[in-house]
Short mmCIF file of C-alpha atoms and ligand atoms in Angstrom, two decimals:
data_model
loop_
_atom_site.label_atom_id
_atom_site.label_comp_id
_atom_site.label_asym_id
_atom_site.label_seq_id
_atom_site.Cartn_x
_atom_site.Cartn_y
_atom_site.Cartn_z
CA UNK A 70 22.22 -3.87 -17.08
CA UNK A 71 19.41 -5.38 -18.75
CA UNK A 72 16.57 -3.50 -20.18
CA UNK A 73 12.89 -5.08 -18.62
CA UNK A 74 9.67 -4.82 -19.72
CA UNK A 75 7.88 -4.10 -16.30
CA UNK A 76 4.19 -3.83 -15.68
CA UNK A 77 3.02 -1.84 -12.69
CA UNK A 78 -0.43 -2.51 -11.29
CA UNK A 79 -1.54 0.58 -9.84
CA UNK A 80 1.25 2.66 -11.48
CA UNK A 81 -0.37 6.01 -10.55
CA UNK A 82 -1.15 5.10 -7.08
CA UNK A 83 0.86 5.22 -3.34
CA UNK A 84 3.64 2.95 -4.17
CA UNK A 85 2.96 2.42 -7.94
CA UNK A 86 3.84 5.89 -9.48
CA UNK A 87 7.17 5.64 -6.86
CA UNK A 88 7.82 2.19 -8.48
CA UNK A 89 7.46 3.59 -12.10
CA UNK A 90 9.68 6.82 -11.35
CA UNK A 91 12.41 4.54 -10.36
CA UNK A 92 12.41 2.28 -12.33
CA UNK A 93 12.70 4.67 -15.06
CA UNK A 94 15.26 6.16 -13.88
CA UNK A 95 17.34 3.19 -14.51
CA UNK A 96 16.24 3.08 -18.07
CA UNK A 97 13.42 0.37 -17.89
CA UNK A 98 10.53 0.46 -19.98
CA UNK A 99 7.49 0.83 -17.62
CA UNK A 100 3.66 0.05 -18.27
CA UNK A 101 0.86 1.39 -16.48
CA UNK A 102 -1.53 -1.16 -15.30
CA UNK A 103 -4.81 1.39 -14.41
CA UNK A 104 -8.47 1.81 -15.78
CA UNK A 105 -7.38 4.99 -16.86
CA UNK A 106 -3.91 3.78 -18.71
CA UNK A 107 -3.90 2.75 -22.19
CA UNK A 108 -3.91 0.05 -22.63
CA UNK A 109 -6.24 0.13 -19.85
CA UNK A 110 -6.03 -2.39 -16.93
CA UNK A 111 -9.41 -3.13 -14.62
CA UNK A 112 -8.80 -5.30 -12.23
CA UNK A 113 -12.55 -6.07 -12.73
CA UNK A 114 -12.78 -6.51 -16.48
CA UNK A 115 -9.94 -9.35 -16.97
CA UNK A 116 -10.93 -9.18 -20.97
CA UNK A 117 -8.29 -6.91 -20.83
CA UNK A 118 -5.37 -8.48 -19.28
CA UNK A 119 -3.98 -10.21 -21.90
CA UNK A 120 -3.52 -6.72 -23.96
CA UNK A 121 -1.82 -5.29 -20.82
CA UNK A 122 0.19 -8.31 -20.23
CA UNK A 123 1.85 -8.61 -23.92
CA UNK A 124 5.42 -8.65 -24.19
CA UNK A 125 6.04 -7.83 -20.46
CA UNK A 126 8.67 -9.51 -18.11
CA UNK A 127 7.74 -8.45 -15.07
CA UNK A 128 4.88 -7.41 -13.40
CA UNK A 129 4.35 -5.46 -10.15
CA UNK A 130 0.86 -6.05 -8.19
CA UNK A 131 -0.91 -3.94 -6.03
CA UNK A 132 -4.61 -4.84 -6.01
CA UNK A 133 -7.30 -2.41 -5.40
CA UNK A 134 -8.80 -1.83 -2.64
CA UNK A 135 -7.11 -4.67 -0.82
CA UNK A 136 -6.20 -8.14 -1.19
CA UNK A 137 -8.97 -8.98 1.35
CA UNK A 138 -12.04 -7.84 -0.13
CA UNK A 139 -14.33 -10.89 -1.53
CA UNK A 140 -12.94 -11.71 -5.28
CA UNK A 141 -9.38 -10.77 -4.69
CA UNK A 142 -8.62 -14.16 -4.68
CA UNK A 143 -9.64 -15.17 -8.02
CA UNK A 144 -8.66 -12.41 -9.62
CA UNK A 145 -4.87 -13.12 -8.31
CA UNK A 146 -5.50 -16.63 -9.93
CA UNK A 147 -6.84 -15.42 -13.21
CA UNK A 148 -3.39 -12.51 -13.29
CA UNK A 149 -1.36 -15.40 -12.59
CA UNK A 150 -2.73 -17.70 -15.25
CA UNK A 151 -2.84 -14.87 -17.95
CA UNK A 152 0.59 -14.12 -17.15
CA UNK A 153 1.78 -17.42 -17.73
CA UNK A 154 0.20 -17.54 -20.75
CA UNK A 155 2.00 -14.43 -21.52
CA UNK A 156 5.68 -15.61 -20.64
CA UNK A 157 6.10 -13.18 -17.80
CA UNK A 158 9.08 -14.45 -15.23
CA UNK A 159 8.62 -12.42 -12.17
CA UNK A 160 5.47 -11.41 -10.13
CA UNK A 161 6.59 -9.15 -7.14
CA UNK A 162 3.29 -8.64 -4.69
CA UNK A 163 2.40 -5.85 -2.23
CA UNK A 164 0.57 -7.56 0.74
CA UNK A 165 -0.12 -6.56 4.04
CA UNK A 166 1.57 -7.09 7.26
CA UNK A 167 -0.72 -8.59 10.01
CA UNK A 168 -2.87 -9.17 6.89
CA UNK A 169 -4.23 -13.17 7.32
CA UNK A 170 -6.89 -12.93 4.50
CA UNK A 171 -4.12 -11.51 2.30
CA UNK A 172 -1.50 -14.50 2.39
CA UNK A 173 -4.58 -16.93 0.49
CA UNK A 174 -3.27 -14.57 -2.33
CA UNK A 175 0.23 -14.86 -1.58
CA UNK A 176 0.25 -18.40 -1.84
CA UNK A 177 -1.33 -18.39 -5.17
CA UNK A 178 2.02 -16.51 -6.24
CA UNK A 179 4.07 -18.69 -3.99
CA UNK A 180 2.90 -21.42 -6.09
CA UNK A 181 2.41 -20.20 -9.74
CA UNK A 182 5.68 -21.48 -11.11
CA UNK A 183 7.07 -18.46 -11.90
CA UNK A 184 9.44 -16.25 -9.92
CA UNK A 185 8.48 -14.20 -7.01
CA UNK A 186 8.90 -11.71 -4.15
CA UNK A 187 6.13 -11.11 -1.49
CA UNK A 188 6.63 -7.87 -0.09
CA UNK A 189 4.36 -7.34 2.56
CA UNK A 190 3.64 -3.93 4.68
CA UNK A 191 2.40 -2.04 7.49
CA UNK A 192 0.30 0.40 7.25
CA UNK A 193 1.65 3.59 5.06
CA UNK A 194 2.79 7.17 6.53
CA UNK A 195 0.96 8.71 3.68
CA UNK A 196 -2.29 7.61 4.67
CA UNK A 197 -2.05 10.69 6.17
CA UNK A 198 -1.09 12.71 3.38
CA UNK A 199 -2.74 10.86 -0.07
CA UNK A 200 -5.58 8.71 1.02
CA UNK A 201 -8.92 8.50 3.66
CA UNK A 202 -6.61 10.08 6.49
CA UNK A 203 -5.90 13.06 4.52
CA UNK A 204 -9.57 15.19 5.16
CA UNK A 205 -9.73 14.10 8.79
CA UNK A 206 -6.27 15.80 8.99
CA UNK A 207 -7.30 18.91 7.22
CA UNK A 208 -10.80 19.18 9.35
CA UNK A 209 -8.07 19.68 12.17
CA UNK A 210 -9.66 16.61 13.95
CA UNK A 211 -9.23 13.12 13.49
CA UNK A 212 -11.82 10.48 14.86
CA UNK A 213 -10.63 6.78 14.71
CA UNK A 214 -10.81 3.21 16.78
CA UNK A 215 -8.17 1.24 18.09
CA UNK A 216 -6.08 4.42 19.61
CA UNK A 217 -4.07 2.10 21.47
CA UNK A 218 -2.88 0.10 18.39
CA UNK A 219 0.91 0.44 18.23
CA UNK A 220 1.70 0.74 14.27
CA UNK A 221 5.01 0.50 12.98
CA UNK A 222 4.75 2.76 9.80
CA UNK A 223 6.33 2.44 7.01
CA UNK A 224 6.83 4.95 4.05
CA UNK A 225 5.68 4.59 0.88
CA UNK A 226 9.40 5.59 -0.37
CA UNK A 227 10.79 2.95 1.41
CA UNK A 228 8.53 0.23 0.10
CA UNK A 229 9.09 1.78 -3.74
CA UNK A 230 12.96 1.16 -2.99
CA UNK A 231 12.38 -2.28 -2.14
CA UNK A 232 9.69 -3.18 -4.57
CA UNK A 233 12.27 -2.24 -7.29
CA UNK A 234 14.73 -3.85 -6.35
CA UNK A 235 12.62 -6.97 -5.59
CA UNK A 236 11.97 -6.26 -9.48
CA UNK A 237 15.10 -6.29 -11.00
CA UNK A 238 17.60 -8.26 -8.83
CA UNK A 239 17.75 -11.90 -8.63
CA UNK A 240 18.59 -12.36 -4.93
CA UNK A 241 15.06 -11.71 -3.87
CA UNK A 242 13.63 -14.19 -5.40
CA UNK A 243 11.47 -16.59 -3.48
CA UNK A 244 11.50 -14.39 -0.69
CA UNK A 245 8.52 -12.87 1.73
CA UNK A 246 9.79 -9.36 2.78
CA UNK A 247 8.06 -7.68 5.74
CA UNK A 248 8.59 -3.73 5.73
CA UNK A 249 8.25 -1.14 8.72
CA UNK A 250 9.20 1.75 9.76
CA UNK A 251 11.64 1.63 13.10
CA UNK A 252 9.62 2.72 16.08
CA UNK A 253 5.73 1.94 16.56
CA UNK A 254 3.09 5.03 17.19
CA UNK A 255 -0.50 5.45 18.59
CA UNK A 256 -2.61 7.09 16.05
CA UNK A 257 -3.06 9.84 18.60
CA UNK A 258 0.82 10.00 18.57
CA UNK A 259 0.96 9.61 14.59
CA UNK A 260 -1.14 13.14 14.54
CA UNK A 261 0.66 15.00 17.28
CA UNK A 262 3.66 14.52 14.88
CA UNK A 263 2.04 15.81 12.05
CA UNK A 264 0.24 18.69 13.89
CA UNK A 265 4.12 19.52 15.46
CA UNK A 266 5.32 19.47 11.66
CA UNK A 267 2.78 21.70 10.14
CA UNK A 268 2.37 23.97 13.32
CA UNK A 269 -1.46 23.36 13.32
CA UNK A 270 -3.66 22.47 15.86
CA UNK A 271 -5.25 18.93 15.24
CA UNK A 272 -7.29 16.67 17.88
CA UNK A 273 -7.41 13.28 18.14
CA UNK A 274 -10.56 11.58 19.34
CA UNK A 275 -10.92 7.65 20.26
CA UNK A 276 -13.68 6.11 19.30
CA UNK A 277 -14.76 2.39 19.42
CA UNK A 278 -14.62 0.66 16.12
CA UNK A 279 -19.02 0.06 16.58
CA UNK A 280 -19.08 4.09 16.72
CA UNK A 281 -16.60 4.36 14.04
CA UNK A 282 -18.70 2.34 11.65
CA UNK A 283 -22.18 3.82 12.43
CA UNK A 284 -20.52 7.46 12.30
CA UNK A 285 -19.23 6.03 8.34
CA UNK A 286 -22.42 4.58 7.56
CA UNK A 287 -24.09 8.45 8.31
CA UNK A 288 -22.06 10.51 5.95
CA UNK A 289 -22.94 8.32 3.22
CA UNK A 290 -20.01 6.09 2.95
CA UNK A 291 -20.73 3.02 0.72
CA UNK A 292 -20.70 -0.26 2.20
CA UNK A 293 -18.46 -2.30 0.68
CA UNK A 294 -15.41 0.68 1.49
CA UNK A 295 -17.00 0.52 5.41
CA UNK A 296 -16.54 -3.02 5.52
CA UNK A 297 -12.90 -2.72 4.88
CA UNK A 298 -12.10 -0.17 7.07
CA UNK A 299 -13.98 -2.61 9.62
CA UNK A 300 -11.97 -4.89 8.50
CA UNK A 301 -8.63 -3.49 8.89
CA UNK A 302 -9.43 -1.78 12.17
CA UNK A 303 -10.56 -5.21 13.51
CA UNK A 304 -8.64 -7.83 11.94
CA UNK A 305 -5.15 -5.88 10.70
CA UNK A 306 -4.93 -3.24 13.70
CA UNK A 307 -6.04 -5.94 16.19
CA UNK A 308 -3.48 -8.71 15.36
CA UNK A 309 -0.55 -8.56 17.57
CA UNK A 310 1.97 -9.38 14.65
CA UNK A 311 1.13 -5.59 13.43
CA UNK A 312 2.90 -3.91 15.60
CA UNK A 313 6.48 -6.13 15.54
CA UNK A 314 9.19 -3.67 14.23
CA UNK A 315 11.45 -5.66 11.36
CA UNK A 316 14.57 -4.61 10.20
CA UNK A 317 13.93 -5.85 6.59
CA UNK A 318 14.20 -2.03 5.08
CA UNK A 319 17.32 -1.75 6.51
CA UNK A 320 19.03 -5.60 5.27
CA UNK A 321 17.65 -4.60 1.69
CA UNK A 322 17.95 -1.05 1.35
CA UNK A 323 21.20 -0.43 3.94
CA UNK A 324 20.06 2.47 5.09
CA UNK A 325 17.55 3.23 8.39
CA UNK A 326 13.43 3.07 7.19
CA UNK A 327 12.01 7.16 6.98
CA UNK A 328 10.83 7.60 10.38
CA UNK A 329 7.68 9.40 10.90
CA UNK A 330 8.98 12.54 11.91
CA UNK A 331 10.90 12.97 8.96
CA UNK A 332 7.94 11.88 6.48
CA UNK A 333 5.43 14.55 8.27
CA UNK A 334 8.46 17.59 8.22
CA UNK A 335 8.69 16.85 4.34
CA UNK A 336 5.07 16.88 4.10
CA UNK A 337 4.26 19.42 5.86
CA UNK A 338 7.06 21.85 3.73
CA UNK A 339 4.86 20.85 1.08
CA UNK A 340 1.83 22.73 2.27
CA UNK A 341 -0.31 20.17 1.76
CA UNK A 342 -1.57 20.45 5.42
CA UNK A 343 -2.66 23.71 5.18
CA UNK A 344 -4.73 23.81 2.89
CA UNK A 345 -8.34 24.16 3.83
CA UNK A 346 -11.10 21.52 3.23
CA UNK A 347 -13.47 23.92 0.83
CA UNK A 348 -10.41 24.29 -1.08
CA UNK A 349 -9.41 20.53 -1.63
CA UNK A 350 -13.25 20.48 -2.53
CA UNK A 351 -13.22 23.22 -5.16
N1 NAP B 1153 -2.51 1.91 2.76
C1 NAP B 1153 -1.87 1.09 3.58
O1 NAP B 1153 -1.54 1.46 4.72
C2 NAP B 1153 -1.51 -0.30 3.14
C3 NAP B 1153 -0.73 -1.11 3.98
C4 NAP B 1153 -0.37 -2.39 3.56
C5 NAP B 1153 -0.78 -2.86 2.31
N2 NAP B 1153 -1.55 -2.04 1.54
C6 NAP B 1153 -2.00 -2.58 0.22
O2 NAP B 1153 -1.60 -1.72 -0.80
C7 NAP B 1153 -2.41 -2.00 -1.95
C8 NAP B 1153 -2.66 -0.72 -2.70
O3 NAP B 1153 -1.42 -0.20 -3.10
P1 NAP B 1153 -1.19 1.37 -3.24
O4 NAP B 1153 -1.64 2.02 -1.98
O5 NAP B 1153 0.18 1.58 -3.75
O6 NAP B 1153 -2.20 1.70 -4.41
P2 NAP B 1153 -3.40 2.78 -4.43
O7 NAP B 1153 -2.84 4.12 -4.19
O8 NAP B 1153 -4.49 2.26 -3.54
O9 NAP B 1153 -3.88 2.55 -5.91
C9 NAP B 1153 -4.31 3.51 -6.81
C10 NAP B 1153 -3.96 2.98 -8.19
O10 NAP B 1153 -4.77 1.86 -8.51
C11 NAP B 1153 -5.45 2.08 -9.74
N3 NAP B 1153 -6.74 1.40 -9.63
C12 NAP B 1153 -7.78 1.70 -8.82
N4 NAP B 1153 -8.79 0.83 -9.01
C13 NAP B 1153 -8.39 -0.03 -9.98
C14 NAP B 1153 -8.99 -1.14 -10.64
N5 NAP B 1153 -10.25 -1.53 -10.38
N6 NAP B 1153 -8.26 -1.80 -11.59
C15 NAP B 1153 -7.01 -1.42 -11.88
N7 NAP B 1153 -6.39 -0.37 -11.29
C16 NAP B 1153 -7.07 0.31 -10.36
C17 NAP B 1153 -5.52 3.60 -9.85
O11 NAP B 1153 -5.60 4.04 -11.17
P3 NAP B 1153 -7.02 4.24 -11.96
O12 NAP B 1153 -7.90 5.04 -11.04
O13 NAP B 1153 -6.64 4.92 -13.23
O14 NAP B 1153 -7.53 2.86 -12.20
C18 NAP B 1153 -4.16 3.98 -9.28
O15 NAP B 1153 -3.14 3.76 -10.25
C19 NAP B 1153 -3.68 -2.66 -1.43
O16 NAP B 1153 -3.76 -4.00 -1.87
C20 NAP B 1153 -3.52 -2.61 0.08
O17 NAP B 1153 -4.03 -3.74 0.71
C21 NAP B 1153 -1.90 -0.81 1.90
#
């Protein structure tokens, strides 16, 4: 097998730091694209790319916070054109499923010239367990809009194995991959499961998505992260195409996805759960 220079947006993040342990594992020599990486990557300080970008093959994007907000856009034209100028072949992209605003960026790596894979998700099982769903969890009560949304979640394992494979195998080149899990849940059915796994008691409350945003815009929340969420309430959790199952995890991987249950019992063993708020504060 060929060695590959492989740059990893967001390397310590969700999907990136899965991305970088496996492909390590099979003896490929990873970058870190992150502020805090050296050499360090900003998404918002592009002086830097081109350091980042040097001698690199490959390069695996997740943008941060989303490829909605306002100046994702250019900044996916500016990584393309920098690595271009850098000779990298492959750009493999983590979008999101039910995601409209995101496929303007998609088609700027549709059409760069160089090779791609779009890989494009649902929302992730471990919002619950390493990002803004975590502390609602924890509180043992989680407030949130759109509780009849059916989501088809997806774990961030499963998109790792499919993002590195999208990296070093040919056969996915050119092609738009759209991962999720194999059954669709509420949110209120999303945090029965994990309240059943960690054998704590956690209530789910509906709200509308007006409360939601006034309660966000009380505790101090800035506005351009409230705007998102908005956003992907709205726009993401209220498209239809969200909730379609696929069985792309399964044609590229050959296995089933990780259903919920399983991701919330092997989170829960980890005692992540159960650990109070003052102490995740400390
Ligand atoms: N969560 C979901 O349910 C979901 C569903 C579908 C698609 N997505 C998409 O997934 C993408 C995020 O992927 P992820 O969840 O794997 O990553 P993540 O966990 O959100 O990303 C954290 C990583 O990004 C780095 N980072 C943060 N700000 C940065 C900046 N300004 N410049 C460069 N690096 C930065 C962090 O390192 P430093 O702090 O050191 O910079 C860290 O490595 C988003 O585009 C989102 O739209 C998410």
């Amino acid at each position: 097998m060929k060695t590959e220079n492989i740059l990893v947006i967001g390397g310590t993040g969700k999907t990136g730091k899965r991305v970088v342990t496996r492909l390590e594992e099979l003896g490929h020599i990873v970058r870190i694209g992150s502020r805090s990486a050296s050499p360090a990557f900003d998404w918002h300080q592009p002086d830097g790319w081109a350091q980042a970008l040097e001698g690199i093959d490959k390069v695996y994007i997740t943008y941060q916070p989303d490829l909605a907000v306002p100046g994702a856009l250019e900044s996916i034209e500016q990584l393309v054109k920098e690595s271009k100028r850098a000779n990298v072949k492959k750009l493999v992209i983590l979008s999101g499923k039910g995601e409209r605003e995101a496929q303007l960026c998609e088609q700027v790596i549709i059409h760069s010239g160089l090779e791609y894979t779009i890989v494009r998700a649902s929302w992730f099982n471990q919002n619950f367990s390493e990002n803004f769903l975590l502390e609602p969890v924890l509180e043992g009560i989680v407030v949130l809009p759109q509780a009849e949304a059916q989501i088809p979640w997806v774990d961030a394992d499963d998109i790792a194995d499919v993002v590195t494979k999208a990296l070093i195998e040919d056969r996915h080149n050119g092609k738009i991959y759209q991962l999720t899990g194999s059954r669709t849940l509420t949110f209120g059915e999303a945090v029965a499961e994990i309240a059943k796994a960690s054998n704590r008691e956690i209530q789910f409350v509906p709200v509308s998505i007006k409360e939601y945003g006034d309660g966000m815009r009380k505790a101090g929340v800035p506005e351009d992260f409230a705007w998102l969420i908005e956003y992907l309430f709205t726009e993401v959790l209220g498209n239809p195409e969200l909730a379609e199952v696929t069985s792309d995890v399964e044609k590229i991987l050959g296995r089933k996805p990780i259903d919920f249950r399983e991701y919330a019992t092997k989170v829960a063993a980890t005692g992540i759960w159960n650990t109070s708020i003052a102490q995740t504060h400390e």
